[in-house]
mmCIF file of C-alpha atoms in Angstrom:
data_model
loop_
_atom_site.group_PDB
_atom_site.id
_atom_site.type_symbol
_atom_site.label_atom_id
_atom_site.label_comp_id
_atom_site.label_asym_id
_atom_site.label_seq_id
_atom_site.Cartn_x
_atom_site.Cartn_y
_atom_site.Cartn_z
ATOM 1 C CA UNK X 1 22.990 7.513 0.946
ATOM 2 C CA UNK X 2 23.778 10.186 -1.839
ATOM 3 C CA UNK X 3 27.759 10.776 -1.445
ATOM 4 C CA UNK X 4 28.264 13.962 -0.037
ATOM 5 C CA UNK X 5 31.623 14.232 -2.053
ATOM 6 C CA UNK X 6 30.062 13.414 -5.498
ATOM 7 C CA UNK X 7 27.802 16.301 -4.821
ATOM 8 C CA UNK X 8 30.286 18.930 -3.892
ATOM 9 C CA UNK X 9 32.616 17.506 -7.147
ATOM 10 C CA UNK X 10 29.637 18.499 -9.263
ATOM 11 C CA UNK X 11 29.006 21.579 -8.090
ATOM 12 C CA UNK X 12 32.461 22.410 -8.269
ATOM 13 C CA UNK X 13 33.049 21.057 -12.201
ATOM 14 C CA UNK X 14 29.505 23.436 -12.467
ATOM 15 C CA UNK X 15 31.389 26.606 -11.504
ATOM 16 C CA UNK X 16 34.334 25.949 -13.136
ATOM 17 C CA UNK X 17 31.930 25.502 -16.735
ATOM 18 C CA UNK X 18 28.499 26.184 -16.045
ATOM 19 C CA UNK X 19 28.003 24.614 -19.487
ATOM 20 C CA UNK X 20 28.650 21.069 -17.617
ATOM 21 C CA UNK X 21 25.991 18.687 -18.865
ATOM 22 C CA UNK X 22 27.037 16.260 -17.155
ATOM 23 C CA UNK X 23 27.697 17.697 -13.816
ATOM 24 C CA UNK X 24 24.125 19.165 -13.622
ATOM 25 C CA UNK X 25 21.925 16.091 -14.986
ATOM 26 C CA UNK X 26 23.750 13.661 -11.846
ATOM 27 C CA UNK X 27 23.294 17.309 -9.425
ATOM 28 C CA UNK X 28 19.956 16.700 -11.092
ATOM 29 C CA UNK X 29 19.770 13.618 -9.878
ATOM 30 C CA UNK X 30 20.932 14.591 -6.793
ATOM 31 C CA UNK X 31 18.733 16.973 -5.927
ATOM 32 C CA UNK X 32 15.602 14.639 -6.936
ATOM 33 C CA UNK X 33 17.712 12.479 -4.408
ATOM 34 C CA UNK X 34 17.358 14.551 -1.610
ATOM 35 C CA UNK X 35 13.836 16.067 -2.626
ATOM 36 C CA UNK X 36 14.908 19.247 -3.825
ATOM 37 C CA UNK X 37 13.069 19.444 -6.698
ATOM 38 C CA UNK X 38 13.279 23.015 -7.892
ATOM 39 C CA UNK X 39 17.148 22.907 -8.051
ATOM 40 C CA UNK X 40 16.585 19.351 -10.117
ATOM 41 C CA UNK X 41 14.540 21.184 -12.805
ATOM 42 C CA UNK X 42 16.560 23.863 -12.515
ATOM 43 C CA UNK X 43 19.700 21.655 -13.173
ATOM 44 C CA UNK X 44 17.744 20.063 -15.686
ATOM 45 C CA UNK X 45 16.946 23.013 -17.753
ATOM 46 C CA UNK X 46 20.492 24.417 -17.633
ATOM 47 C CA UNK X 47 21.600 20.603 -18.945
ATOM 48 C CA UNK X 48 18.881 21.492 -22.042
ATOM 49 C CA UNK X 49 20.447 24.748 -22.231
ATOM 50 C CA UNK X 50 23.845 23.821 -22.891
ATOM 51 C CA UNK X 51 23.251 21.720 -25.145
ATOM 52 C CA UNK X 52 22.649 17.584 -24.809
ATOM 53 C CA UNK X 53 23.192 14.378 -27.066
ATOM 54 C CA UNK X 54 20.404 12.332 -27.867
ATOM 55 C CA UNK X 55 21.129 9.910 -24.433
ATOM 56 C CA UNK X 56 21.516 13.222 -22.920
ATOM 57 C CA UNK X 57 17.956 14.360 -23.318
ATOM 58 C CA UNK X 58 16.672 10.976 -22.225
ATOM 59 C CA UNK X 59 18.163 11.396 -18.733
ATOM 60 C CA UNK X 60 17.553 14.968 -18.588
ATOM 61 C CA UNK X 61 13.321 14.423 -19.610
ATOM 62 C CA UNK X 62 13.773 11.650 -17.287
ATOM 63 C CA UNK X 63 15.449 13.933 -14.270
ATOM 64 C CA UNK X 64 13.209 16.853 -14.939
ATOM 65 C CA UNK X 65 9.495 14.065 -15.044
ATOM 66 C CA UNK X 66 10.576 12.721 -12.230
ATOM 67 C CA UNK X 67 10.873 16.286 -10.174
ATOM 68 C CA UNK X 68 7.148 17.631 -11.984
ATOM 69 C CA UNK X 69 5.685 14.294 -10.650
ATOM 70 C CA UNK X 70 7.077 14.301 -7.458
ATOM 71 C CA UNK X 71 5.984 18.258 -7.003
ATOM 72 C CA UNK X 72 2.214 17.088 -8.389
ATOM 73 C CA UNK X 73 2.656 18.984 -11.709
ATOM 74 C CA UNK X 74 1.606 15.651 -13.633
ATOM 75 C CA UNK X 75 0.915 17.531 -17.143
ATOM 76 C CA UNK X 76 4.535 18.228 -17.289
ATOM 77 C CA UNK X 77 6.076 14.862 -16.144
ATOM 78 C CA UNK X 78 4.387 13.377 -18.631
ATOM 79 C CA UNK X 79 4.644 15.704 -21.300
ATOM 80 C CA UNK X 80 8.902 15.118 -20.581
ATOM 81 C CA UNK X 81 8.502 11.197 -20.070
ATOM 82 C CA UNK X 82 7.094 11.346 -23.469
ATOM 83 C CA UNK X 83 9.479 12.811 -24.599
ATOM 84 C CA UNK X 84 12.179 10.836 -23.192
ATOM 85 C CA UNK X 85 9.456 7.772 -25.038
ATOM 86 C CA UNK X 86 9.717 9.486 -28.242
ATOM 87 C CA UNK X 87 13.764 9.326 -28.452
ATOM 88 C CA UNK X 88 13.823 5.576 -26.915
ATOM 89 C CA UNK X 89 10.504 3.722 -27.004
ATOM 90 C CA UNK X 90 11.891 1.025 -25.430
ATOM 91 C CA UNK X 91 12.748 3.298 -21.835
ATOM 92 C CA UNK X 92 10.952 0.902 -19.730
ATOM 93 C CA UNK X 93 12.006 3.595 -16.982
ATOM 94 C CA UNK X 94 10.168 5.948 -18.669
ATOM 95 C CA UNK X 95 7.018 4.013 -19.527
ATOM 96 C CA UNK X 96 6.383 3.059 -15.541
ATOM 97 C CA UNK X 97 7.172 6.757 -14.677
ATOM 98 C CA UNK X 98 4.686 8.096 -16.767
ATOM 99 C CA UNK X 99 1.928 5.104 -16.017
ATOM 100 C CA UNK X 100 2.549 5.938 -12.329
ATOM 101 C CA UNK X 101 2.013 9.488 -12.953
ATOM 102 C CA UNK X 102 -1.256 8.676 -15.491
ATOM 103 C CA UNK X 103 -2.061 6.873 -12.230
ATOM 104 C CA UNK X 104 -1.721 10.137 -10.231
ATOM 105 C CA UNK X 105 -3.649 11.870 -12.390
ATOM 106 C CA UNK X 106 -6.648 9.038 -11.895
ATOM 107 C CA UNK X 107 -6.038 7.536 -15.434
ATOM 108 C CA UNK X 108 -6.197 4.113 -14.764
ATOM 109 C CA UNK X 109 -6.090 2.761 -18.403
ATOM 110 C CA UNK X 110 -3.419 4.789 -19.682
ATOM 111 C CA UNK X 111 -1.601 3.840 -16.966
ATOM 112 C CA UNK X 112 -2.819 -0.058 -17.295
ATOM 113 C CA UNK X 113 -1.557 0.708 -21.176
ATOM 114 C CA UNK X 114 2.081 1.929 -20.280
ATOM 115 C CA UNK X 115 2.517 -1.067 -17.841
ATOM 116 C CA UNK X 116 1.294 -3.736 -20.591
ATOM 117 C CA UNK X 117 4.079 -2.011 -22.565
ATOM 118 C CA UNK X 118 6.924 -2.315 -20.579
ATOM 119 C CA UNK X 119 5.923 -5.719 -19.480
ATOM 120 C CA UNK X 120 6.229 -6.410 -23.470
ATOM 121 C CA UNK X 121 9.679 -5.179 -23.711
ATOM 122 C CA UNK X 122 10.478 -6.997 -20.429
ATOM 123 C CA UNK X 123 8.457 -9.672 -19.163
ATOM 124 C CA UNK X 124 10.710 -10.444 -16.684
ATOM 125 C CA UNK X 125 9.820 -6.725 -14.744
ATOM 126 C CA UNK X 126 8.428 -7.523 -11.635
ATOM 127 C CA UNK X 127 7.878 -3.598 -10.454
ATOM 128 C CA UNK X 128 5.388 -3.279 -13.696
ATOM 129 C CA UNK X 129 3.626 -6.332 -12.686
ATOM 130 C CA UNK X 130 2.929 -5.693 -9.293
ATOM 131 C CA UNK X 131 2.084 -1.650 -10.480
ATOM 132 C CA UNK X 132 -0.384 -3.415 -13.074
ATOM 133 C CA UNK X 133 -1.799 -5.493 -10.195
ATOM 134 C CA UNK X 134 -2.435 -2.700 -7.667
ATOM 135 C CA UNK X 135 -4.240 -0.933 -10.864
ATOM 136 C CA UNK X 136 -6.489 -3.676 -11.788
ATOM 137 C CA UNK X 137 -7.049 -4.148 -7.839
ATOM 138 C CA UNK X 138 -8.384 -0.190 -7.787
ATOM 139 C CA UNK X 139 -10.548 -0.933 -10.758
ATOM 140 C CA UNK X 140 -12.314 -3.866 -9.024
ATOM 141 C CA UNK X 141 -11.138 -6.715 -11.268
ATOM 142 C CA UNK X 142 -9.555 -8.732 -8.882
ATOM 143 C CA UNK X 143 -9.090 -11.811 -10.683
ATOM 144 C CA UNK X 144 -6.199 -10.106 -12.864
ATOM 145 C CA UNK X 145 -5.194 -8.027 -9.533
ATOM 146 C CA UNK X 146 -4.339 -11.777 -8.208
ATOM 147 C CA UNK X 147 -2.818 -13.351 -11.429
ATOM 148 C CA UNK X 148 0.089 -9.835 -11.786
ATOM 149 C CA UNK X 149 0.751 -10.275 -8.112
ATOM 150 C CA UNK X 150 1.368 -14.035 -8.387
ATOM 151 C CA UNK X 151 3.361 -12.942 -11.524
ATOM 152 C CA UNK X 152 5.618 -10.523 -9.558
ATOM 153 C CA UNK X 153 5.915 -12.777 -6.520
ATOM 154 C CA UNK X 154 7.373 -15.730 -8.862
ATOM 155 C CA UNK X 155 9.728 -13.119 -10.234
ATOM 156 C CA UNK X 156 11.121 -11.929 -6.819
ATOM 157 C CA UNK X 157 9.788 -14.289 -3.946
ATOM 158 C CA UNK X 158 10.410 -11.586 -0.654
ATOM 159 C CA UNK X 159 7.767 -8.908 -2.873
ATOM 160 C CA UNK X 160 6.505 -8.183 0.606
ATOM 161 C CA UNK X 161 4.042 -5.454 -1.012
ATOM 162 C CA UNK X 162 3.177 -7.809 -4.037
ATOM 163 C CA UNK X 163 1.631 -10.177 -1.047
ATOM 164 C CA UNK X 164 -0.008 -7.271 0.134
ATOM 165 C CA UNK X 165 -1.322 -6.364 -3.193
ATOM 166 C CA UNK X 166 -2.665 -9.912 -3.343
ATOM 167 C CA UNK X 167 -4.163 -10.635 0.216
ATOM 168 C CA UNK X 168 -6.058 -6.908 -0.689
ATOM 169 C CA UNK X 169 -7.616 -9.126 -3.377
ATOM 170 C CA UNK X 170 -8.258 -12.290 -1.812
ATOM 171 C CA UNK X 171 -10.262 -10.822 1.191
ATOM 172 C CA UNK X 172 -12.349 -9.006 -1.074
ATOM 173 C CA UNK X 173 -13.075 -12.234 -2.946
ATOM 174 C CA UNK X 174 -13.805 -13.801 0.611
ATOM 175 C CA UNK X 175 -10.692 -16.285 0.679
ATOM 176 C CA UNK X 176 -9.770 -15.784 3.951
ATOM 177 C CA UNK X 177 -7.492 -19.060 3.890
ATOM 178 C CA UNK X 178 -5.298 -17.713 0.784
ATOM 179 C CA UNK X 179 -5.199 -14.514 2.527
ATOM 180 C CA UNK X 180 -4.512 -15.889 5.614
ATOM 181 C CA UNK X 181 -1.413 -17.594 3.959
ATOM 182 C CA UNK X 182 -0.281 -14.505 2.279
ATOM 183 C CA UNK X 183 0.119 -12.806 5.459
ATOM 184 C CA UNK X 184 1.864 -15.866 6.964
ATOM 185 C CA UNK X 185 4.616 -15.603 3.990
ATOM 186 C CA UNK X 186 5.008 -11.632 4.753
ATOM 187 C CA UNK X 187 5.063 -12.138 8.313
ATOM 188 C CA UNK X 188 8.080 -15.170 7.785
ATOM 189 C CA UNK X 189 9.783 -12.602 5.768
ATOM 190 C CA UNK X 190 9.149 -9.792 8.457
ATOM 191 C CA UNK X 191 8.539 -11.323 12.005
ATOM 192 C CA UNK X 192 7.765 -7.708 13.030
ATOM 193 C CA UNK X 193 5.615 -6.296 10.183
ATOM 194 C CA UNK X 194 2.737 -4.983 12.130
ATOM 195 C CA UNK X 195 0.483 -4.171 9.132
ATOM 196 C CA UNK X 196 0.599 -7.953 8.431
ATOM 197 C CA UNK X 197 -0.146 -9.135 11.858
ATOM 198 C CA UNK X 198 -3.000 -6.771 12.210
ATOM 199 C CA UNK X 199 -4.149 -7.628 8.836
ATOM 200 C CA UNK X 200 -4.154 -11.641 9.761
ATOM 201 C CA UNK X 201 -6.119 -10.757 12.770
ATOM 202 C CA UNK X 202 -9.022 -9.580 11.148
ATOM 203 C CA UNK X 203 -9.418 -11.823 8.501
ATOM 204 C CA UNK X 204 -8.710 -14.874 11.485
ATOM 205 C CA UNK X 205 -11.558 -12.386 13.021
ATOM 206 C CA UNK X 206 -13.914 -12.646 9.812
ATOM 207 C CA UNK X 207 -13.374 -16.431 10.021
ATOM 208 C CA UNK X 208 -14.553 -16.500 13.527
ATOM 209 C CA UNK X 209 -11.210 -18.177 14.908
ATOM 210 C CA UNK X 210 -11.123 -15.443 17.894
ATOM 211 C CA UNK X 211 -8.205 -16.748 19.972
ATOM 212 C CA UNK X 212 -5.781 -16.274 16.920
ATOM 213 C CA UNK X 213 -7.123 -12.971 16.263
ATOM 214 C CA UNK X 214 -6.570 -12.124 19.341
ATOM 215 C CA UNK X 215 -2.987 -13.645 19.511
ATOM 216 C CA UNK X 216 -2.053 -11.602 16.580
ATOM 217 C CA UNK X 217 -3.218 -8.411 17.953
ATOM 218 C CA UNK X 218 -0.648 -5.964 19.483
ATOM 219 C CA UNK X 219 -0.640 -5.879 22.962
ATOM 220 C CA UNK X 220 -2.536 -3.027 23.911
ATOM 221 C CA UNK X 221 -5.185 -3.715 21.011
ATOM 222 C CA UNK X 222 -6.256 -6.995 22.385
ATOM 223 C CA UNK X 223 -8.493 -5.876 25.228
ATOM 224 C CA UNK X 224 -10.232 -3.726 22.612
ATOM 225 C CA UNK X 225 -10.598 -6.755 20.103
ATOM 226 C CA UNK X 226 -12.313 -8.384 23.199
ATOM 227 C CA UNK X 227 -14.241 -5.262 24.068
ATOM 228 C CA UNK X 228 -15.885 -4.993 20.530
ATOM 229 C CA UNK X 229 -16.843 -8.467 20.594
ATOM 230 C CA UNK X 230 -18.554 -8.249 23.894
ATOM 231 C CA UNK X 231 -20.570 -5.393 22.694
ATOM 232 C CA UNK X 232 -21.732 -6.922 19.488
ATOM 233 C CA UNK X 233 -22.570 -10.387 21.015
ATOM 234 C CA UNK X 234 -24.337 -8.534 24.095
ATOM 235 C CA UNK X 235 -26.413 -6.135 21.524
ATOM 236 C CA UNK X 236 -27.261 -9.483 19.085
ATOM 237 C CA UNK X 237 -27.850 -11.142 22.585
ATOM 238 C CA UNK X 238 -30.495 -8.557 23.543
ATOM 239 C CA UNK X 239 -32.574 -7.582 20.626
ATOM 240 C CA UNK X 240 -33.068 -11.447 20.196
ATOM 241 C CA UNK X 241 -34.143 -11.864 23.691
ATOM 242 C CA UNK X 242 -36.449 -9.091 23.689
ATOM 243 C CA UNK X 243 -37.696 -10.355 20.602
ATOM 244 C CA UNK X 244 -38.900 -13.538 21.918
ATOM 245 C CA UNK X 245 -40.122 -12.082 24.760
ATOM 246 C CA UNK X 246 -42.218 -9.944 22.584
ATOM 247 C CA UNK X 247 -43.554 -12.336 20.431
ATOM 248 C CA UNK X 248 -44.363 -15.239 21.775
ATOM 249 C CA UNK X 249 -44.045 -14.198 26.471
ATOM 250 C CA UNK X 250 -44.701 -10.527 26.830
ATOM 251 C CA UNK X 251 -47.370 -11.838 29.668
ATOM 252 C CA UNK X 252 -48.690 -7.984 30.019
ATOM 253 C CA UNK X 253 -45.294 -6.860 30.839
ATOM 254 C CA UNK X 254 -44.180 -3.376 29.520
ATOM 255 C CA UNK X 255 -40.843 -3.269 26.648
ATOM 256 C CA UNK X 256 -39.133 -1.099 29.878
ATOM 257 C CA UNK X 257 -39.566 -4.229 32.275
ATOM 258 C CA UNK X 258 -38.087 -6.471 30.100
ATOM 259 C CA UNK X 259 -35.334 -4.636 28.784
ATOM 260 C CA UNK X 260 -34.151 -3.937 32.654
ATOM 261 C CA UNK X 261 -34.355 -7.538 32.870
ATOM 262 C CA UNK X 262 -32.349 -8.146 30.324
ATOM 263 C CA UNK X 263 -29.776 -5.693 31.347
ATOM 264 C CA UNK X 264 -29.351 -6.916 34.895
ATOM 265 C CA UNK X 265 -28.317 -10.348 33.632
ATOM 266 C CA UNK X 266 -26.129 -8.609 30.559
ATOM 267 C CA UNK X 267 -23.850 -7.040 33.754
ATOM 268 C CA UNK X 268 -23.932 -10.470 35.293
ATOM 269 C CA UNK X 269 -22.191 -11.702 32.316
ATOM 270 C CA UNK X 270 -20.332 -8.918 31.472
ATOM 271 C CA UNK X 271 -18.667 -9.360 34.655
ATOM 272 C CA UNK X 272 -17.414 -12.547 33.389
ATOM 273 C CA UNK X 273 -16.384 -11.299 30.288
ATOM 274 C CA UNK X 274 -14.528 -8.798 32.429
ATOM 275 C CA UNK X 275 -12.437 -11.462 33.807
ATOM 276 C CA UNK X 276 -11.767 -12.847 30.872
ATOM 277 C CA UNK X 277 -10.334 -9.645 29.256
ATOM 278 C CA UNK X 278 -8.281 -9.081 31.927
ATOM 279 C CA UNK X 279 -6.397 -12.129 32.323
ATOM 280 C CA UNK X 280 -5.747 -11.925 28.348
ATOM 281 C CA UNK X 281 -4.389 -8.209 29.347
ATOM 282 C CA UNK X 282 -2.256 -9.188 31.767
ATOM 283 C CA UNK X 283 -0.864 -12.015 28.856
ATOM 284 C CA UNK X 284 -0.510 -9.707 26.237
ATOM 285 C CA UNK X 285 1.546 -7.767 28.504
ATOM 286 C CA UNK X 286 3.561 -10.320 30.417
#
């Protein structure tokens, strides 16, 4: 939590010398702290304005990017993350800031290109890895998407959105078992992460292995799992009964007959079904 007391100490230093460059690049900070980004640009600019060493400007291009991006003005954040880059090329800061904001802008290479740089300079950088990941994921090339997340997880092993990243990846690939084991690491570091047991549910779903979908549904989701299965099976039921019965015993009798054949012994079963749903209700609940 930003220190109420720091922030009041600034201000106060500010209207003693309004000329504080230091005081308004951490009110700066402050402010992007607390989302007020016009008074962060506004500190920022008064920080240019009275004048700023060469470390100075970093943290004040820095302060001020980090306010444009935030408000959506992307041309500007990374017009001053450049040049915050063009004082310190090494800023690893600065070169995620600005791929995140390329990324904004729907500029997936130049972002891809500032991420391969700052993984460069530090290979150990787990945020640019998993940032690279999600990038290749959006671009479809899932293979790399999978290697960066396994990079980032080895880096920090509770990356509970690196897993995510990498599940994304392996569903869409159709491994439902790596997946599957993905979401069993994020759900040991996170017993009550819902997105992961809902997640784990539908790929146990895609696998056909209904009783743990079902068991990893949240309560009041279960009957509905059930009821959307029931539906399906019934309507796959039907049209291949009525097919048969078309083809090879229609015996005279009109589409109409059949089908309120059909549906007479579809409520006998459904009535079953019922049962069945409601004793997993009453479970889920209990």
């Amino acid at each position: 939590m930003v220190s109420t007391t720091a922030f009041k100490d600034y201000t106060e230093a500010i209207r003693i010398n309004p000329k504080d460059a230091d005081s308004l690049l951490n009110r700066s900070h402050i402010y992007n702290q607390r989302h007020d980004y016009d008074r962060a640009i506004a500190d920022a600019n008064q920080a240019f304005e009275s004048g700023l060493s060469r470390y100075g400007k970093q943290v004040g291009y820095g302060e001020r990017g980090d306010a444009y991006q935030a408000k959506g003005d992307h041309d500007r954040a990374i017009a001053d993350y450049t040049s915050s880059l063009q004082l310190n090329a090494n800023n690893t800061a600065a070169l995620i800031a600005r791929g995140n904001t390329y990324w904004a802008k729907g500029d997936l290479d130049r972002a891809i290109a500032d991420y391969d740089q700052a993984i460069a300079l530090d290979p150990k950088y787990a945020l640019a890895y998993y940032n690279r990941a999600t990038a290749y994921r959006v671009k479809g090339d899932l293979d790399r998407a999978i290697a960066d997340s396994s990079r980032a997880i080895a880096l920090y092993p509770r990356y509970r959105d690196a897993y995510y990243n990498r599940t994304y990846a392996y569903q869409a690939k159709g491994d439902l078992e790596r997946a599957i084991a993905d979401y069993d690491q994020m759900i040991a570091l996170d017993p009550k992460d819902n997105d992961a047991h809902s997640n784990r549910a539908k790929a146990y779903w895609s696998k056909g292995d209904f009783r743990r979908a079902i068991a990893d549904s949240d309560p009041g989701q279960a009957p509905s799992w059930l009821a959307t299965a029931v539906l399906l099976a019934a309507a796959a039921w039907l049209c291949r009964r009525i097919g048969m019965q078309a083809r090879g015993r229609f015996s005279g009798r009109t589409m109409v007959e059949i089908c309120e054949q059909e549906a007479a012994e579809m409520q006998r079963k459904n009535a079953a079904l019922e049962k069945i749903a409601g004793t997993l209700e009453k479970r889920s609940l209990g």
